[in-house]
Short mmCIF file of C-alpha atoms and ligand atoms in Angstrom, two decimals:
data_model
loop_
_atom_site.label_atom_id
_atom_site.label_comp_id
_atom_site.label_asym_id
_atom_site.label_seq_id
_atom_site.Cartn_x
_atom_site.Cartn_y
_atom_site.Cartn_z
CA MET A 182 105.22 80.63 106.84
CA SER A 183 103.70 77.36 107.87
CA ASN A 184 101.28 75.68 105.79
CA ASP A 185 99.57 73.70 108.05
CA LYS A 186 96.35 76.42 108.14
CA LYS A 187 96.14 76.43 104.22
CA PRO A 188 92.24 75.62 104.00
CA SER A 189 92.83 75.97 99.94
CA THR A 190 89.24 75.58 98.57
CA ALA A 191 87.54 76.37 102.13
CA ASN A 192 84.56 73.68 101.42
CA ALA A 193 84.52 72.12 98.12
CA ASN A 194 80.18 72.51 98.23
CA TRP A 195 79.64 76.17 98.66
CA ARG A 196 78.32 77.33 95.71
CA PRO A 197 80.13 79.83 93.18
CA ARG A 198 79.10 83.24 94.89
CA THR A 199 80.36 81.92 98.33
CA GLN A 200 83.88 80.61 96.32
CA ALA A 201 84.78 83.99 95.09
CA ILE A 202 84.56 85.41 98.65
CA ARG A 203 85.91 82.54 100.79
CA SER A 204 88.34 80.28 98.65
CA GLY A 205 91.81 80.64 98.74
CA ILE A 206 91.82 82.42 102.24
CA ASN A 207 95.13 81.69 104.24
CA ARG A 208 94.96 83.79 107.25
CA ALA A 209 98.16 85.25 108.90
CA PHE A 210 96.69 87.74 111.72
CA GLN A 211 93.15 86.76 111.45
CA GLU A 212 92.90 90.01 108.94
CA THR A 213 89.37 89.84 107.34
CA SER A 214 90.44 91.53 104.15
CA GLU A 215 93.07 89.30 102.35
CA GLY A 216 96.40 89.90 103.16
CA LEU A 217 98.73 91.29 100.64
CA PHE A 218 102.91 89.52 100.91
CA LEU A 219 104.75 92.36 98.58
CA THR A 220 107.62 90.22 98.99
CA SER A 221 110.04 89.18 96.32
CA SER A 222 111.51 86.00 98.55
CA PHE A 223 111.28 84.08 101.90
CA SER A 224 113.81 83.31 104.54
CA TYR A 225 114.74 80.02 105.97
CA ASP A 226 115.14 78.95 109.73
CA SER A 227 117.71 76.79 109.01
CA ALA A 228 120.25 75.93 105.87
CA GLU A 229 118.75 72.68 106.20
CA GLN A 230 115.17 74.10 105.56
CA ALA A 231 116.47 75.98 102.60
CA GLN A 232 117.91 73.01 101.26
CA ALA A 233 114.46 71.08 101.72
CA ARG A 234 112.62 73.64 100.18
CA PHE A 235 114.79 73.67 97.12
CA ALA A 236 114.60 69.77 96.99
CA GLY A 237 110.44 70.20 97.24
CA GLU A 238 110.63 68.29 100.43
CA ASP A 239 109.20 71.17 102.41
CA LYS A 240 106.57 72.94 100.77
CA GLY A 241 106.85 76.47 102.14
CA PHE A 242 107.93 79.51 99.82
CA ILE A 243 110.78 80.37 98.18
CA TYR A 244 110.46 83.05 95.74
CA SER A 245 107.46 84.94 94.38
CA ARG A 246 108.79 84.13 90.57
CA TYR A 247 107.74 80.63 91.46
CA SER A 248 104.91 81.42 94.06
CA ASN A 249 103.80 83.99 96.80
CA PRO A 250 101.07 83.63 99.21
CA THR A 251 98.85 86.33 97.31
CA THR A 252 99.12 85.38 94.31
CA GLU A 253 98.65 81.53 95.35
CA ALA A 254 95.36 82.93 97.19
CA PHE A 255 94.63 84.14 93.49
CA GLU A 256 94.94 81.39 91.81
CA THR A 257 93.08 79.03 94.31
CA ARG A 258 90.04 81.40 94.20
CA LEU A 259 90.21 80.98 90.66
CA ALA A 260 90.91 77.46 90.56
CA THR A 261 87.83 76.91 92.63
CA LEU A 262 85.60 78.71 90.86
CA GLU A 263 86.55 77.22 87.05
CA GLY A 264 86.33 73.95 88.75
CA ALA A 265 89.94 73.35 87.55
CA SER A 266 92.68 71.33 89.81
CA TRP A 267 95.59 73.91 89.12
CA CYS A 268 95.40 77.49 88.29
CA ARG A 269 98.97 79.48 87.74
CA GLY A 270 98.70 83.46 87.80
CA THR A 271 100.59 85.30 85.18
CA ALA A 272 101.68 88.97 84.63
CA SER A 273 99.04 89.80 81.73
CA GLY A 274 96.61 87.28 79.31
CA MET A 275 99.27 87.42 77.04
CA ALA A 276 101.60 86.09 79.19
CA ALA A 277 99.65 83.29 79.80
CA VAL A 278 98.77 82.20 76.12
CA THR A 279 102.57 82.81 75.13
CA SER A 280 103.54 80.35 78.10
CA THR A 281 101.30 77.88 77.31
CA MET A 282 102.33 77.74 73.54
CA LEU A 283 105.95 77.77 74.54
CA GLY A 284 106.03 75.68 77.47
CA LEU A 285 103.93 72.77 75.78
CA LEU A 286 105.56 72.99 72.12
CA SER A 287 108.37 72.21 70.31
CA ALA A 288 110.15 72.60 67.10
CA GLY A 289 108.13 70.09 64.69
CA ASP A 290 105.16 70.35 66.12
CA HIS A 291 101.46 71.61 64.94
CA ILE A 292 98.86 74.01 66.05
CA VAL A 293 95.50 74.22 64.51
CA SER A 294 93.83 77.44 65.50
CA SER A 295 90.49 79.30 64.72
CA ARG A 296 91.03 82.33 62.26
CA ALA A 297 88.92 84.72 64.70
CA LEU A 298 91.70 85.74 67.55
CA PHE A 299 92.27 88.80 69.07
CA GLY A 300 95.35 90.48 67.75
CA SER A 301 97.92 89.43 69.94
CA CYS A 302 96.97 85.97 70.15
CA ARG A 303 97.16 85.79 66.18
CA TYR A 304 100.85 87.09 66.29
CA VAL A 305 101.93 84.55 69.22
CA VAL A 306 100.14 81.41 67.23
CA GLY A 307 100.70 82.81 63.59
CA GLU A 308 104.12 84.71 63.49
CA LEU A 309 105.86 83.83 66.88
CA CYS A 310 105.55 79.89 66.91
CA PRO A 311 106.24 79.28 63.40
CA LYS A 312 109.75 81.48 63.48
CA LEU A 313 110.44 78.72 66.11
CA GLY A 314 109.73 75.72 63.97
CA ILE A 315 106.09 75.32 65.44
CA GLU A 316 103.51 75.36 62.44
CA THR A 317 99.96 76.88 62.75
CA SER A 318 96.94 76.16 60.33
CA PHE A 319 94.29 78.43 60.35
CA VAL A 320 90.44 77.45 60.49
CA ASP A 321 87.25 79.06 60.22
CA GLY A 322 86.31 78.06 63.95
CA ALA A 323 82.73 77.42 63.19
CA ASP A 324 83.50 74.89 60.65
CA LEU A 325 83.82 71.39 62.20
CA ASP A 326 85.29 69.46 59.03
CA ALA A 327 87.83 72.01 58.94
CA TRP A 328 88.98 71.17 62.28
CA GLU A 329 88.91 67.87 61.48
CA LYS A 330 90.82 68.11 57.91
CA ALA A 331 93.69 70.55 59.35
CA ALA A 332 94.97 67.96 61.93
CA ARG A 333 98.31 66.52 61.17
CA SER A 334 99.83 63.52 63.60
CA GLU A 335 102.25 66.51 64.82
CA THR A 336 99.50 68.36 65.91
CA LYS A 337 99.56 68.94 69.44
CA ILE A 338 97.27 71.99 70.32
CA PHE A 339 93.65 73.06 69.00
CA PHE A 340 93.40 76.62 69.91
CA LEU A 341 90.32 79.00 69.90
CA GLU A 342 88.18 82.07 71.28
CA SER A 343 84.70 81.88 71.57
CA PRO A 344 83.03 83.92 71.50
CA SER A 345 86.24 86.13 69.62
CA ASN A 346 87.50 89.01 69.89
CA PRO A 347 85.80 91.05 68.07
CA GLY A 348 83.54 89.44 65.69
CA LEU A 349 82.08 87.10 68.36
CA GLN A 350 82.21 84.26 66.62
CA ILE A 351 80.83 80.83 68.44
CA VAL A 352 82.88 77.77 68.50
CA ASP A 353 81.33 74.52 69.32
CA ILE A 354 83.92 73.83 72.24
CA GLU A 355 82.56 70.06 73.09
CA ALA A 356 83.15 69.58 69.16
CA VAL A 357 86.23 70.51 68.95
CA ALA A 358 87.68 68.82 72.07
CA GLN A 359 86.34 65.89 70.72
CA ILE A 360 88.29 66.29 67.29
CA ALA A 361 91.27 67.24 69.11
CA HIS A 362 91.38 64.14 71.44
CA ALA A 363 90.80 61.92 68.22
CA HIS A 364 93.91 63.29 66.89
CA GLY A 365 95.86 63.08 70.21
CA ALA A 366 95.86 66.84 70.58
CA ILE A 367 94.68 69.10 73.44
CA LEU A 368 91.97 72.11 73.30
CA VAL A 369 92.94 75.21 74.83
CA VAL A 370 90.40 78.10 75.06
CA ASP A 371 91.30 81.77 75.29
CA ASN A 372 87.83 82.21 78.15
CA VAL A 373 88.29 85.85 78.29
CA PHE A 374 85.11 86.84 76.20
CA ALA A 375 82.74 84.58 78.18
CA SER A 376 84.29 84.78 81.49
CA PRO A 377 84.11 82.04 84.31
CA VAL A 378 80.78 83.40 84.81
CA PHE A 379 79.30 82.31 81.67
CA GLN A 380 81.23 79.29 79.94
CA LYS A 381 83.37 76.50 81.47
CA PRO A 382 85.44 75.45 78.93
CA LEU A 383 87.00 72.68 81.12
CA ALA A 384 83.59 70.93 81.90
CA LEU A 385 82.87 71.31 77.81
CA GLY A 386 86.20 69.13 77.19
CA ALA A 387 88.71 71.50 77.06
CA ASP A 388 92.33 70.77 78.59
CA ILE A 389 93.56 74.21 79.25
CA VAL A 390 91.90 77.83 79.35
CA VAL A 391 93.71 80.94 79.40
CA TYR A 392 92.33 84.40 80.71
CA SER A 393 93.86 87.89 80.76
CA ALA A 394 92.49 88.82 84.11
CA THR A 395 92.62 92.39 82.93
CA LYS A 396 89.70 92.26 81.60
CA HIS A 397 86.20 91.16 83.61
CA MET A 398 88.24 89.93 86.16
CA ASP A 399 89.76 93.10 87.67
CA GLY A 400 86.52 94.90 85.84
CA GLN A 401 87.73 98.26 87.13
CA GLY A 402 90.58 99.00 84.67
CA ARG A 403 93.32 98.85 86.97
CA VAL A 404 95.95 96.04 86.77
CA LEU A 405 97.04 93.78 83.94
CA GLY A 406 96.88 90.05 84.92
CA GLY A 407 96.36 86.66 83.36
CA ALA A 408 95.60 82.93 84.51
CA ILE A 409 96.34 79.54 82.91
CA LEU A 410 93.98 76.54 84.41
CA GLY A 411 93.64 73.09 83.89
CA ASN A 412 92.83 69.63 85.21
CA ASP A 413 95.97 67.65 84.07
CA ASP A 414 98.17 67.84 86.58
CA ALA A 415 100.95 66.00 84.50
CA LEU A 416 100.64 69.02 82.09
CA LEU A 417 101.43 71.70 84.79
CA THR A 418 104.39 69.88 86.60
CA ASP A 419 106.18 68.14 83.65
CA GLN A 420 105.80 70.87 81.44
CA LEU A 421 103.95 74.49 81.93
CA GLN A 422 105.52 74.64 85.71
CA PRO A 423 108.98 74.48 84.52
CA PHE A 424 108.52 76.97 82.03
CA LEU A 425 106.83 79.22 83.93
CA ARG A 426 109.65 79.30 86.66
CA ASN A 427 112.44 79.39 84.99
CA THR A 428 111.44 82.11 82.35
CA GLY A 429 109.45 84.47 84.83
CA PRO A 430 105.72 85.81 82.94
CA ALA A 431 104.98 85.76 87.14
CA ILE A 432 102.04 87.93 88.15
CA SER A 433 102.80 90.73 90.75
CA PRO A 434 101.93 89.92 94.03
CA PHE A 435 100.24 93.43 94.10
CA ASN A 436 98.27 92.93 91.09
CA ALA A 437 97.25 89.07 92.57
CA TRP A 438 95.96 90.88 95.24
CA VAL A 439 93.91 93.48 93.57
CA LEU A 440 92.33 90.57 91.31
CA LEU A 441 91.76 88.56 94.36
CA LYS A 442 89.63 91.05 95.95
CA SER A 443 87.76 91.87 92.54
CA LEU A 444 86.72 87.88 92.11
CA GLU A 445 84.44 88.58 94.86
CA THR A 446 82.59 90.67 93.27
CA MET A 447 82.86 89.57 89.33
CA ASP A 448 79.60 87.24 89.19
CA LEU A 449 77.66 90.50 90.69
CA ARG A 450 79.29 92.90 87.96
CA VAL A 451 79.17 90.30 84.94
CA ASN A 452 75.55 89.45 85.26
CA ALA A 453 74.46 92.70 85.35
CA ALA A 454 76.62 93.89 82.72
CA ALA A 455 75.40 90.88 80.31
CA ASP A 456 71.72 91.75 81.06
CA CYS A 457 72.54 95.41 80.18
CA ALA A 458 74.03 94.12 77.00
CA LEU A 459 71.27 91.82 75.60
CA GLU A 460 69.18 94.84 76.41
CA LEU A 461 71.26 97.41 74.69
CA ALA A 462 71.76 94.86 71.86
CA THR A 463 67.89 93.63 71.17
CA ARG A 464 67.37 97.72 70.88
CA LEU A 465 70.22 98.10 68.39
CA ASP A 466 68.85 94.71 66.30
CA GLY A 467 65.04 96.26 66.42
CA LEU A 468 65.98 100.07 65.38
CA THR A 469 64.19 100.27 61.81
CA SER A 470 66.48 103.11 60.64
CA SER A 471 70.02 103.28 61.57
CA PRO A 472 73.25 103.56 59.93
CA LEU A 473 74.08 100.01 60.94
CA ALA A 474 74.02 96.97 58.68
CA ARG A 475 74.48 94.35 61.27
CA VAL A 476 74.26 93.97 65.19
CA PHE A 477 75.96 90.65 66.74
CA TYR A 478 75.78 89.45 70.20
CA PRO A 479 75.46 85.68 70.82
CA PHE A 480 71.81 85.57 72.47
CA LEU A 481 70.58 87.47 69.30
CA ASP A 482 68.65 85.31 67.06
CA SER A 483 70.15 86.57 64.35
CA HIS A 484 73.51 85.43 65.21
CA PRO A 485 74.54 82.35 63.28
CA GLY A 486 76.19 80.60 66.44
CA CYS A 487 73.31 81.77 68.84
CA GLU A 488 72.29 77.85 69.23
CA ILE A 489 75.52 76.83 70.35
CA ALA A 490 76.31 79.94 72.44
CA ARG A 491 72.77 79.12 74.16
CA ARG A 492 73.82 75.44 74.93
CA GLN A 493 77.51 76.42 76.26
CA MET A 494 76.95 79.81 77.60
CA LYS A 495 74.91 81.17 80.80
CA LYS A 496 74.34 84.54 79.51
CA GLY A 497 75.48 86.29 75.98
CA GLY A 498 78.39 88.23 77.88
CA THR A 499 79.18 91.55 77.81
CA LEU A 500 80.30 93.07 74.35
CA ILE A 501 77.96 93.64 71.37
CA THR A 502 79.72 94.33 67.66
CA MET A 503 78.00 96.47 65.10
CA GLU A 504 78.54 96.96 61.81
CA PHE A 505 78.06 100.15 60.03
CA ASP A 506 76.57 100.03 56.38
CA GLY A 507 78.17 101.69 53.04
CA SER A 508 81.35 100.99 50.87
CA ALA A 509 84.89 100.81 53.32
CA ASP A 510 85.63 104.76 53.18
CA VAL A 511 82.02 105.32 54.29
CA ALA A 512 81.52 102.42 56.74
CA GLN A 513 84.79 103.77 58.55
CA ALA A 514 83.90 107.14 58.11
CA ARG A 515 80.46 106.32 60.28
CA ALA A 516 82.21 104.38 62.80
CA PHE A 517 84.79 107.24 63.46
CA ALA A 518 81.50 110.02 63.26
CA PHE A 519 79.54 107.48 65.97
CA LEU A 520 82.52 106.99 68.32
CA ASN A 521 83.39 111.02 68.26
CA ALA A 522 79.92 111.87 68.89
CA LEU A 523 79.67 109.44 72.30
CA LYS A 524 79.57 111.70 75.50
CA LEU A 525 79.41 108.66 78.11
CA VAL A 526 80.71 106.08 76.71
CA ASP A 527 84.99 105.98 76.46
CA ILE A 528 86.92 105.62 73.16
CA SER A 529 89.21 102.69 74.46
CA ASN A 530 90.55 99.69 73.89
CA ASN A 531 89.86 97.84 77.15
CA LEU A 532 87.12 95.72 77.90
CA GLY A 533 85.08 93.95 80.71
CA ASP A 534 85.28 97.40 82.26
CA ALA A 535 82.93 99.18 84.89
CA LYS A 536 82.53 101.97 82.37
CA SER A 537 81.11 101.15 78.66
CA ILE A 538 83.82 101.59 76.03
CA ALA A 539 83.99 101.79 72.17
CA THR A 540 86.58 100.31 70.08
CA HIS A 541 87.30 100.38 66.47
CA PRO A 542 89.20 97.42 66.31
CA ARG A 543 90.77 97.76 62.46
CA THR A 544 92.55 100.76 63.45
CA THR A 545 93.33 99.72 67.10
CA THR A 546 93.52 96.45 68.51
CA HIS A 547 93.57 94.68 65.01
CA HIS A 548 95.81 96.92 63.26
CA ARG A 549 98.93 95.27 63.24
CA ILE A 550 97.62 91.96 61.83
CA GLY A 551 97.03 93.50 58.12
CA GLU A 552 93.86 93.35 56.18
CA GLU A 553 93.85 90.14 54.74
CA ALA A 554 93.83 88.61 58.28
CA ARG A 555 91.36 91.24 59.36
CA LEU A 556 88.70 90.42 56.51
CA GLU A 557 88.97 86.69 57.15
CA GLN A 558 87.69 87.21 61.03
CA GLY A 559 85.28 90.19 59.96
CA VAL A 560 87.40 93.12 61.08
CA THR A 561 85.70 95.41 58.79
CA PRO A 562 86.34 98.92 58.37
CA GLY A 563 82.72 99.69 59.61
CA LEU A 564 82.87 97.32 62.81
CA VAL A 565 82.89 98.77 65.98
CA ARG A 566 83.08 96.81 69.34
CA ILE A 567 80.88 97.94 72.60
CA SER A 568 82.04 96.65 76.04
CA VAL A 569 79.02 97.19 78.41
CA GLY A 570 79.64 98.20 81.80
CA LEU A 571 77.64 98.99 84.96
CA GLU A 572 76.34 102.40 83.76
CA ASP A 573 72.32 102.62 83.49
CA VAL A 574 70.91 101.13 80.47
CA GLU A 575 68.74 104.09 79.84
CA ASP A 576 71.94 106.69 79.76
CA LEU A 577 73.80 104.13 77.68
CA TRP A 578 71.17 103.70 75.24
CA GLU A 579 70.43 107.80 75.16
CA ASP A 580 74.41 107.92 74.38
CA PHE A 581 73.90 105.57 71.21
CA THR A 582 71.12 107.23 69.95
CA GLN A 583 72.11 110.84 70.33
CA ALA A 584 75.38 109.36 68.64
CA PHE A 585 73.52 107.71 65.66
CA ASN A 586 71.33 111.36 65.33
CA SER A 587 74.61 112.96 64.73
CA ILE A 588 75.89 111.09 62.28
C1 PLP B 75 92.79 91.23 76.15
C2 PLP B 75 92.96 89.66 75.63
C3 PLP B 75 93.98 89.10 75.59
C4 PLP B 75 95.41 89.65 76.37
O1 PLP B 75 94.85 90.26 77.54
P1 PLP B 75 96.22 90.86 78.32
O2 PLP B 75 95.96 90.81 79.71
O3 PLP B 75 95.66 92.36 77.78
O4 PLP B 75 97.55 90.63 77.64
C5 PLP B 75 93.70 87.88 75.12
N1 PLP B 75 92.86 87.45 74.31
C6 PLP B 75 91.67 88.02 74.38
C7 PLP B 75 90.19 87.27 73.70
C8 PLP B 75 91.88 89.51 74.75
O5 PLP B 75 90.50 90.22 74.60
#
């Protein structure tokens, strides 16, 4: 495989929609659609070439646990969209989070993390890392003093999601990055809920961004995937790369190909879903009689983080959460009755899909972490998360209203 025709970032001046379609292309036969290199390894012209490749003197491919042409095309396209100097694809979002933590940290190091995290992220920093001698302090992500006070001389990583899954808590990324840097730590942001379309954590001062590509990037519920991106080349070459190459969280070239193709339409899909989500959230928030106690959406004036969200995000995203009213038992019964009455929207745990999805986080995605950790981050019995898809807004609204009426 020759590297002389590898227009990695085809034209750095193209705008994002063009980059999403044109960057990362490395044509072998002038094919129009990106090729899929479903191969585990690569052969060499000579023993000397094999030797040179392993020594890093010849830049070709070796083995798909290290790199693969299709995976590399996905990584290049996503890095271009994110404004990152490097990207590594992983088998899932959790492989990206776990590899970042274990690749960068050693026993004795310390993490300061926002409390409001996806259940499996909470497991990685709250249980797995401590088991390996890496301590984690959880803070209220919206409280900047708490970040400052939790930092220690051993702190290496600050970690957050904004908006968080599922409570949609907004954290001031720029302010937390400054605190992290003042303490000699780096900031890692899980940007799944915002997607690269609406929020660019690296531009706000974050050092590493992690994604579950399973969500908005695929956007059609087909494959698992993840990505780690950054601008500091030393973090990649000295720390993350050896971890990724030797422990094997590599993305399958097939999944990378699906994601590469779906990046072409991500901007259009995510913008359409976010416009629909804002409309639905506004209508839900304006209901005069409903079984809801609260509606959360980052761009609603009633959201406590609304001002920061508008500063650091282009749109409010594709997720809405709402809390049913009543005591714990009553609120959960209402949430279940609502989910069971939905005729169009699916009950599922995925998000960022073309199909709208309703989730009860307490009994599914956040089931494992225990009631105390759940309540700390607002995962109450009455909380329902809606991932808004690409259906017609009026059909979704009709489904919600008939489900409310049937409770
Ligand atoms: C889904 C999700 C992940 C994990 O991604 P997978 O691809 O399912 O492994 C991590 N963080 C957040 C915020 C998520 O929503």
